Amino acid sequence: MKKQIVIIGAGQAGLSLGRTLQKSGKDFLILEKNPSIGDNWRKRFDSLVLFTPARYSALPDLEMALPPKSQPTKNQIADYFERYAAHFELPIYLNHAVESLTKEGNGFAIKTAHGEIFAEQVVVASGFCERPAIPSWAADLSIPYIHSASYKSPVSVKGKKVLVVGTGNSAAQIAAELTKYYDVTWSVNRKPNFAPLYIFGRSVLWFADKLGLMDKSLSEKKRKKGEQIYLFGDLKQKLKQTKRKTKIVSASGALVIDTKGKQEVFDFVVFATGFLPNYDFIQIPGFENNLDQLRAQEGFSLVEGLYFLGIPHQRTRSSTLIFGAQKDAIHLAKHL
Ligand SMILES: Cc1cc2nc3c(=O)[nH]c(=O)nc-3n(C[C@H](O)[C@H](O)[C@H](O)COP(=O)(O)OP(=O)(O)OC[C@H]3O[C@@H](n4cnc5c(N)ncnc54)[C@H](O)[C@@H]3O)c2cc1C
């Protein structure tokens, strides 16, 4: 089969681009490895509620069918994405994991278990959460541990004393919900960057949008400061019940040692330490497997005809979010 454009991945980035290309009558196909759209959201932890209200979580041209100010649950966003693909009859091949992407003449050969597809241009929208990132000292632990990618609910945890590692929203939310059942210590590698989610009853994203901040890029200094942890519901109160620890630098058996040299024994560790993308399937000489470089090039790779969508901060501070990824998709579509 031959296509002008193949998009790899039917998450928010792939769906947004698909809809944009559909409107301009392009010949394209989306390949998705999961059996249903939205599965990557469904797999996330049970209590996950989006910090972006429904108004900022919808994709182009179709409302979420939720009150605009409400915060969708992870299953609601998954179901909405599934409805979105069906509503616009987007050409998506499910259960089509891309095994390799190689150069073929002026275009590309994309191999899946179902055969090969040829494309003039390829957009990699396979997400940045494909590989859970775990600190190297985890290898020296003898106690059980999991990454937030496999954490579902407090039932996922064993023992009494739990260490939650990470300085983002997932770490904060997981640490907070575990306080009801466990003795929780929260280890952070820097001062958490807390921000209230609501000011005068309005989401901070509404203010950021109205002030045009969502479309601005973030300086490297601010990016390195790390993501903001949005405080809503009883998150702040519950986090007060956790014990705080600085960055862990090493471990041995059940014992961990932090940057202050303090040693402590735990029963279980939850790593909410982020993710890395997986571009191993790209087997093209000259492909720069370097997120910073791809970001600097706004997702336009050095390989002609090969593009990326969904890289954190690809163009703006909201590129990571549903709201911003669709703007990046519209920008990219102009070049396809
Ligand atoms: C815990 C958590 C909470 C978040 N909360 C919010 C929020 O409240 N609001 C918000 O706007 N954003 C939020 N985000 C950020 C962001 O919206 C998501 O990470 C989003 O899933 C990224 O979209 P994407 O389309 O780039 O990638 P993904 O959603 O990861 O989609 C990529 C798709 O590509 C598929 N794929 C991967 N490899 C292949 C392959 N080789 N072949 C075929 N298909 C492949 C995957 O199965 C997946 O369906 C959150 C992220 C996390 C981790």
Coordinates of C-alpha atoms and ligand atoms in Angstrom, one line a residue:
M1 CA 0.0 0.0 0.0
K2 CA 1.2 3.5 -0.8
K3 CA 0.1 6.7 1.1
Q4 CA 1.2 10.3 0.9
I5 CA 1.4 10.7 4.6
V6 CA 1.6 8.1 7.4
I7 CA 1.1 9.1 11.0
I8 CA 2.5 6.8 13.7
G9 CA 0.4 6.9 16.8
A10 CA -3.3 7.8 17.4
G11 CA -3.0 9.8 20.6
Q12 CA -4.0 13.4 20.9
A13 CA -1.2 14.5 18.5
G14 CA -1.9 11.9 15.8
L15 CA -5.7 12.4 16.0
S16 CA -5.4 16.2 15.8
L17 CA -3.1 16.0 12.8
G18 CA -5.3 13.4 11.2
R19 CA -8.4 15.7 11.5
T20 CA -6.4 18.6 10.1
L21 CA -5.2 16.6 7.1
Q22 CA -8.6 15.2 6.5
K23 CA -10.0 18.8 6.2
S24 CA -7.5 19.6 3.5
G25 CA -8.2 16.4 1.6
K26 CA -4.8 14.8 2.1
D27 CA -4.1 11.1 1.5
F28 CA -3.0 9.8 4.9
L29 CA -3.3 6.9 7.3
I30 CA -2.7 6.6 11.0
L31 CA -1.1 3.5 12.5
E32 CA -1.8 2.7 16.1
K33 CA -0.4 -0.2 18.1
N34 CA -3.2 -0.5 20.7
P35 CA -6.5 -2.3 20.1
S36 CA -8.6 0.8 20.9
I37 CA -8.1 4.6 20.7
G38 CA -7.5 6.0 24.2
D39 CA -5.9 2.9 25.7
N40 CA -2.8 4.8 26.7
W41 CA -5.1 7.0 28.9
R42 CA -7.1 4.0 30.2
K43 CA -3.9 2.3 31.4
R44 CA -3.0 5.2 33.6
F45 CA -3.8 5.2 37.4
D46 CA -7.4 4.8 38.4
S47 CA -7.9 8.1 40.2
L48 CA -6.3 10.2 37.5
V49 CA -8.3 13.3 36.7
L50 CA -7.0 15.8 34.1
F51 CA -5.9 19.1 35.4
T52 CA -7.0 20.7 32.1
P53 CA -10.7 21.4 32.2
A54 CA -12.9 19.9 29.4
R55 CA -12.7 23.3 27.6
Y56 CA -8.9 22.8 27.2
S57 CA -9.0 19.0 26.7
A58 CA -11.1 18.8 23.5
L59 CA -9.6 18.2 20.0
P60 CA -10.5 20.3 17.0
D61 CA -14.1 20.5 15.8
L62 CA -15.8 18.2 18.4
E63 CA -16.9 19.2 21.9
M64 CA -16.2 16.8 24.8
A65 CA -19.9 16.7 25.9
L66 CA -18.8 17.6 29.4
P67 CA -19.3 20.9 31.2
P68 CA -16.4 23.1 30.0
K69 CA -15.2 23.8 33.5
S70 CA -15.2 20.2 34.7
Q71 CA -12.0 18.2 34.9
P72 CA -12.4 15.0 32.8
T73 CA -11.3 11.6 34.2
K74 CA -8.8 9.6 32.4
N75 CA -11.5 7.2 31.1
Q76 CA -13.6 10.1 29.9
I77 CA -10.8 11.5 27.8
A78 CA -10.0 8.0 26.5
D79 CA -13.7 7.5 25.5
Y80 CA -13.8 11.0 24.0
F81 CA -10.7 10.3 21.8
E82 CA -12.4 7.0 20.7
R83 CA -15.6 8.9 19.8
Y84 CA -13.5 11.5 18.0
A85 CA -11.9 9.0 15.7
A86 CA -15.3 7.3 15.0
H87 CA -17.1 10.6 14.5
F88 CA -14.7 11.9 11.8
E89 CA -14.2 8.3 10.4
L90 CA -10.4 8.9 10.6
P91 CA -8.5 6.3 8.6
I92 CA -6.8 4.4 11.5
Y93 CA -5.4 0.9 11.5
L94 CA -5.5 -0.4 15.1
N95 CA -3.3 -3.2 16.3
H96 CA -0.6 -1.9 13.9
A97 CA 2.6 -1.5 15.9
V98 CA 5.3 0.0 13.7
E99 CA 8.2 -2.4 13.9
S100 CA 10.6 -0.5 11.7
L101 CA 10.7 2.7 9.7
T102 CA 13.3 2.8 6.9
K103 CA 14.2 5.0 4.0
E104 CA 12.9 3.7 0.6
G105 CA 13.9 5.8 -2.4
N106 CA 12.5 9.3 -1.9
G107 CA 10.0 8.1 0.8
F108 CA 9.8 5.6 3.6
A109 CA 8.9 1.9 4.2
I110 CA 6.9 1.3 7.4
K111 CA 6.9 -2.3 8.6
T112 CA 4.1 -3.8 10.8
A113 CA 3.2 -7.4 11.5
H114 CA 0.5 -7.0 8.8
G115 CA 3.0 -6.0 6.0
E116 CA 4.7 -3.0 4.6
I117 CA 3.3 0.4 3.8
F118 CA 5.1 3.1 1.8
A119 CA 4.8 6.8 2.4
E120 CA 6.2 10.0 1.0
Q121 CA 6.2 11.6 4.4
V122 CA 6.0 10.2 7.9
V123 CA 4.9 11.9 11.1
V124 CA 6.0 10.2 14.3
A125 CA 3.4 11.0 17.0
S126 CA 4.1 8.0 19.1
G127 CA 4.2 9.9 22.4
F128 CA 6.9 10.5 25.0
C129 CA 5.5 8.0 27.6
E130 CA 6.6 4.8 25.9
R131 CA 9.5 4.0 28.3
P132 CA 9.2 4.5 32.1
A133 CA 12.3 6.2 33.4
I134 CA 13.6 4.7 36.7
P135 CA 16.8 5.9 38.5
S136 CA 19.8 3.6 38.3
W137 CA 19.8 3.1 42.1
A138 CA 16.6 1.0 41.8
A139 CA 18.8 -1.9 40.7
D140 CA 20.3 -2.0 44.3
L141 CA 16.9 -2.4 46.0
S142 CA 15.8 -5.7 47.4
I143 CA 12.3 -4.4 48.2
P144 CA 9.5 -4.4 45.6
Y145 CA 9.0 -1.3 43.5
I146 CA 6.8 -0.1 40.6
H147 CA 6.8 2.8 38.1
S148 CA 3.7 5.1 38.0
A149 CA 3.0 3.5 34.6
S150 CA 2.1 0.3 36.4
Y151 CA 0.6 1.9 39.5
K152 CA -3.2 1.6 39.5
S153 CA -4.5 2.4 43.0
P154 CA -3.4 2.0 46.7
V155 CA -4.0 -1.8 46.2
S156 CA -1.0 -1.9 43.9
V157 CA 1.3 -1.2 47.0
K158 CA 2.7 -3.7 49.4
G159 CA 4.0 -3.2 53.0
K160 CA 3.5 -0.2 55.4
K161 CA 6.3 2.3 54.7
V162 CA 6.1 3.6 51.2
L163 CA 8.6 5.9 49.4
V164 CA 7.2 7.9 46.4
V165 CA 9.9 9.3 44.2
G166 CA 9.3 12.1 41.7
T167 CA 8.7 15.9 41.5
G168 CA 5.7 16.1 39.1
N169 CA 1.9 15.9 39.2
S170 CA 1.8 12.1 39.1
A171 CA 4.2 11.8 42.1
A172 CA 2.2 14.3 44.1
Q173 CA -1.2 12.7 43.3
I174 CA 0.0 9.2 44.0
A175 CA 1.8 10.2 47.3
A176 CA -1.4 12.0 48.4
E177 CA -3.8 9.2 47.8
L178 CA -1.5 6.7 49.5
T179 CA -1.5 8.7 52.7
K180 CA -5.0 7.2 53.6
Y181 CA -3.5 3.7 53.9
Y182 CA 0.3 3.9 54.3
D183 CA 3.1 5.8 56.0
V184 CA 4.3 7.8 53.0
T185 CA 7.6 9.6 52.4
W186 CA 7.8 11.8 49.3
S187 CA 11.3 12.2 47.8
V188 CA 11.8 15.2 45.5
N189 CA 14.9 16.1 43.5
R190 CA 14.2 19.8 43.7
K191 CA 11.7 22.2 45.4
P192 CA 8.3 21.2 44.0
N193 CA 6.9 23.9 41.8
F194 CA 3.4 24.2 43.3
A195 CA 0.6 26.3 41.7
P196 CA -3.1 26.6 42.5
L197 CA -5.2 25.2 39.7
Y198 CA -8.0 27.7 40.4
I199 CA -7.8 31.4 41.1
F200 CA -11.1 33.2 41.9
G201 CA -12.9 30.1 40.8
R202 CA -11.3 30.0 37.3
S203 CA -8.7 27.6 36.0
V204 CA -5.2 29.0 35.8
L205 CA -5.2 27.7 32.2
W206 CA -8.0 30.1 31.4
F207 CA -5.9 33.0 32.6
A208 CA -2.9 31.7 30.8
D209 CA -4.9 31.3 27.6
K210 CA -6.5 34.8 27.8
L211 CA -3.0 36.3 28.4
G212 CA -1.6 34.5 25.4
L213 CA 0.9 32.6 27.6
M214 CA -0.1 29.1 26.3
D215 CA 1.2 30.0 22.9
K216 CA 4.5 31.3 24.1
S217 CA 7.6 29.1 24.3
L218 CA 9.3 28.4 27.6
S219 CA 12.9 29.4 28.2
E220 CA 15.3 26.5 28.8
K221 CA 15.8 27.8 32.3
K222 CA 12.1 27.7 33.1
R223 CA 11.8 24.3 31.4
K224 CA 14.6 22.9 33.6
K225 CA 12.7 24.1 36.7
G226 CA 10.3 21.3 36.0
E227 CA 6.6 21.0 35.6
Q228 CA 4.1 22.9 37.9
I229 CA 2.3 20.7 40.3
Y230 CA -1.3 21.9 40.2
L231 CA -3.1 22.0 43.6
F232 CA -6.8 21.2 43.5
G233 CA -9.3 19.3 45.6
D234 CA -7.7 18.0 48.9
L235 CA -4.2 17.5 47.3
K236 CA -2.5 20.2 49.5
Q237 CA -3.9 18.8 52.7
K238 CA -3.0 15.2 51.9
L239 CA 0.5 16.2 50.8
K240 CA 1.0 17.7 54.3
Q241 CA 0.6 14.2 55.7
T242 CA 3.6 12.9 53.7
K243 CA 7.1 13.1 55.1
R244 CA 9.5 14.9 52.8
K245 CA 12.9 13.7 51.6
T246 CA 15.5 15.2 49.4
K247 CA 16.8 13.3 46.3
I248 CA 17.8 9.7 46.8
V249 CA 21.3 9.1 45.6
S250 CA 21.8 5.4 46.4
A251 CA 20.2 2.3 47.8
S252 CA 21.1 -1.0 49.3
G253 CA 18.5 -3.7 50.0
A254 CA 15.6 -1.9 51.8
L255 CA 17.7 1.1 52.6
V256 CA 17.9 4.4 50.7
I257 CA 20.3 7.3 51.2
D258 CA 19.4 10.9 50.3
T259 CA 21.6 13.8 49.3
K260 CA 21.9 14.8 53.0
G261 CA 23.3 11.4 53.8
K262 CA 20.2 10.3 55.7
Q263 CA 19.5 6.6 55.6
E264 CA 16.0 5.1 55.9
V265 CA 14.4 1.7 55.4
F266 CA 11.2 1.2 53.3
D267 CA 8.9 -1.6 52.3
F268 CA 7.9 -0.4 48.9
V269 CA 8.9 2.3 46.3
V270 CA 6.7 4.0 43.7
F271 CA 8.8 5.7 41.0
A272 CA 6.8 8.6 39.4
T273 CA 10.0 9.7 37.7
G274 CA 8.8 10.3 34.2
F275 CA 9.1 8.7 30.8
L276 CA 11.2 8.6 27.7
P277 CA 10.0 8.2 24.1
N278 CA 10.9 5.1 22.2
Y279 CA 12.2 5.8 18.7
D280 CA 14.1 2.4 18.3
F281 CA 11.9 1.5 15.3
I282 CA 13.4 4.4 13.3
Q283 CA 16.2 2.8 11.4
I284 CA 17.3 5.7 9.2
P285 CA 20.9 6.8 8.9
G286 CA 21.3 10.4 9.9
F287 CA 18.2 10.5 12.1
E288 CA 19.1 12.6 15.2
N289 CA 17.6 10.7 18.1
N290 CA 17.9 13.7 20.3
L291 CA 14.8 15.4 21.8
D292 CA 16.6 18.7 22.5
Q293 CA 17.6 18.9 18.8
L294 CA 14.1 17.9 17.6
R295 CA 12.6 20.5 19.9
A296 CA 14.9 23.2 18.6
Q297 CA 13.8 22.3 15.1
E298 CA 10.1 22.3 16.2
G299 CA 9.7 18.6 15.3
F300 CA 11.2 19.0 11.8
S301 CA 13.9 16.3 11.7
L302 CA 17.0 16.5 9.6
V303 CA 15.7 13.6 7.5
E304 CA 13.7 15.1 4.7
G305 CA 10.0 14.0 5.0
L306 CA 10.3 12.8 8.6
Y307 CA 8.4 14.9 11.2
F308 CA 7.6 14.7 14.9
L309 CA 4.6 15.7 16.9
G310 CA 4.1 15.6 20.7
I311 CA 7.6 16.4 21.8
P312 CA 7.3 18.2 25.2
H313 CA 7.7 22.0 24.5
Q314 CA 7.9 21.3 20.8
R315 CA 6.9 24.9 20.0
T316 CA 5.2 26.3 23.1
R317 CA 4.7 25.7 26.8
S318 CA 1.4 24.0 26.0
S319 CA 2.8 21.6 23.4
T320 CA 2.7 18.9 26.0
L321 CA -1.0 19.4 26.6
I322 CA -4.0 18.4 24.5
F323 CA -4.7 22.1 24.0
G324 CA -1.2 22.8 22.6
A325 CA -0.5 19.7 20.6
Q326 CA -3.4 20.4 18.3
K327 CA -2.0 23.8 17.5
D328 CA 1.4 22.2 16.7
A329 CA -0.5 19.7 14.5
I330 CA -2.1 22.6 12.5
H331 CA 1.3 24.3 12.2
L332 CA 2.9 21.1 10.9
A333 CA 0.1 20.3 8.5
K334 CA 0.9 23.5 6.6
H335 CA 4.2 21.9 5.6
L336 CA 2.9 18.5 4.5
Ligands
LIG1 C1 -0.1 11.1 34.2 C2 -0.3 12.1 33.1 C3 -1.3 13.1 33.3 C4 -1.5 14.0 32.2 N1 -2.5 15.0 32.4 C5 -2.7 15.8 31.4 C6 -3.8 16.8 31.5 O1 -4.4 16.9 32.5 N2 -4.0 17.6 30.4 C7 -3.3 17.5 29.3 O2 -3.5 18.3 28.3 N3 -2.2 16.7 29.2 C8 -1.9 15.8 30.2 N4 -0.9 15.0 30.1 C9 0.1 15.1 29.0 C10 -0.3 14.6 27.6 O3 -1.6 15.1 27.3 C11 -0.2 13.1 27.5 O4 1.0 12.6 27.8 C12 -0.5 12.7 26.0 O5 -0.9 11.3 26.2 C13 0.5 12.9 25.0 O6 -0.1 12.7 23.7 P1 0.6 12.2 22.4 O7 -0.4 12.0 21.3 O8 1.8 13.0 22.1 O9 1.1 10.7 22.9 P2 0.3 9.5 23.4 O10 -0.9 9.9 24.0 O11 1.3 8.7 24.2 O12 -0.1 8.7 22.0 C14 0.9 8.1 21.3 C15 0.2 6.9 20.6 O13 1.2 6.3 19.8 C16 1.0 4.9 19.9 N5 2.3 4.3 19.6 C17 3.5 4.3 20.2 N6 4.5 3.6 19.6 C18 3.9 3.1 18.5 C19 4.4 2.3 17.4 N7 5.6 1.9 17.3 N8 3.5 2.0 16.4 C20 2.2 2.4 16.4 N9 1.7 3.1 17.5 C21 2.5 3.5 18.4 C22 0.7 4.7 21.4 O14 0.0 3.5 21.6 C23 -0.3 5.9 21.6 O15 -1.6 5.6 21.3 C24 -0.6 14.0 31.1 C25 0.4 13.0 31.0 C26 0.5 12.1 32.0 C27 1.6 11.1 31.9

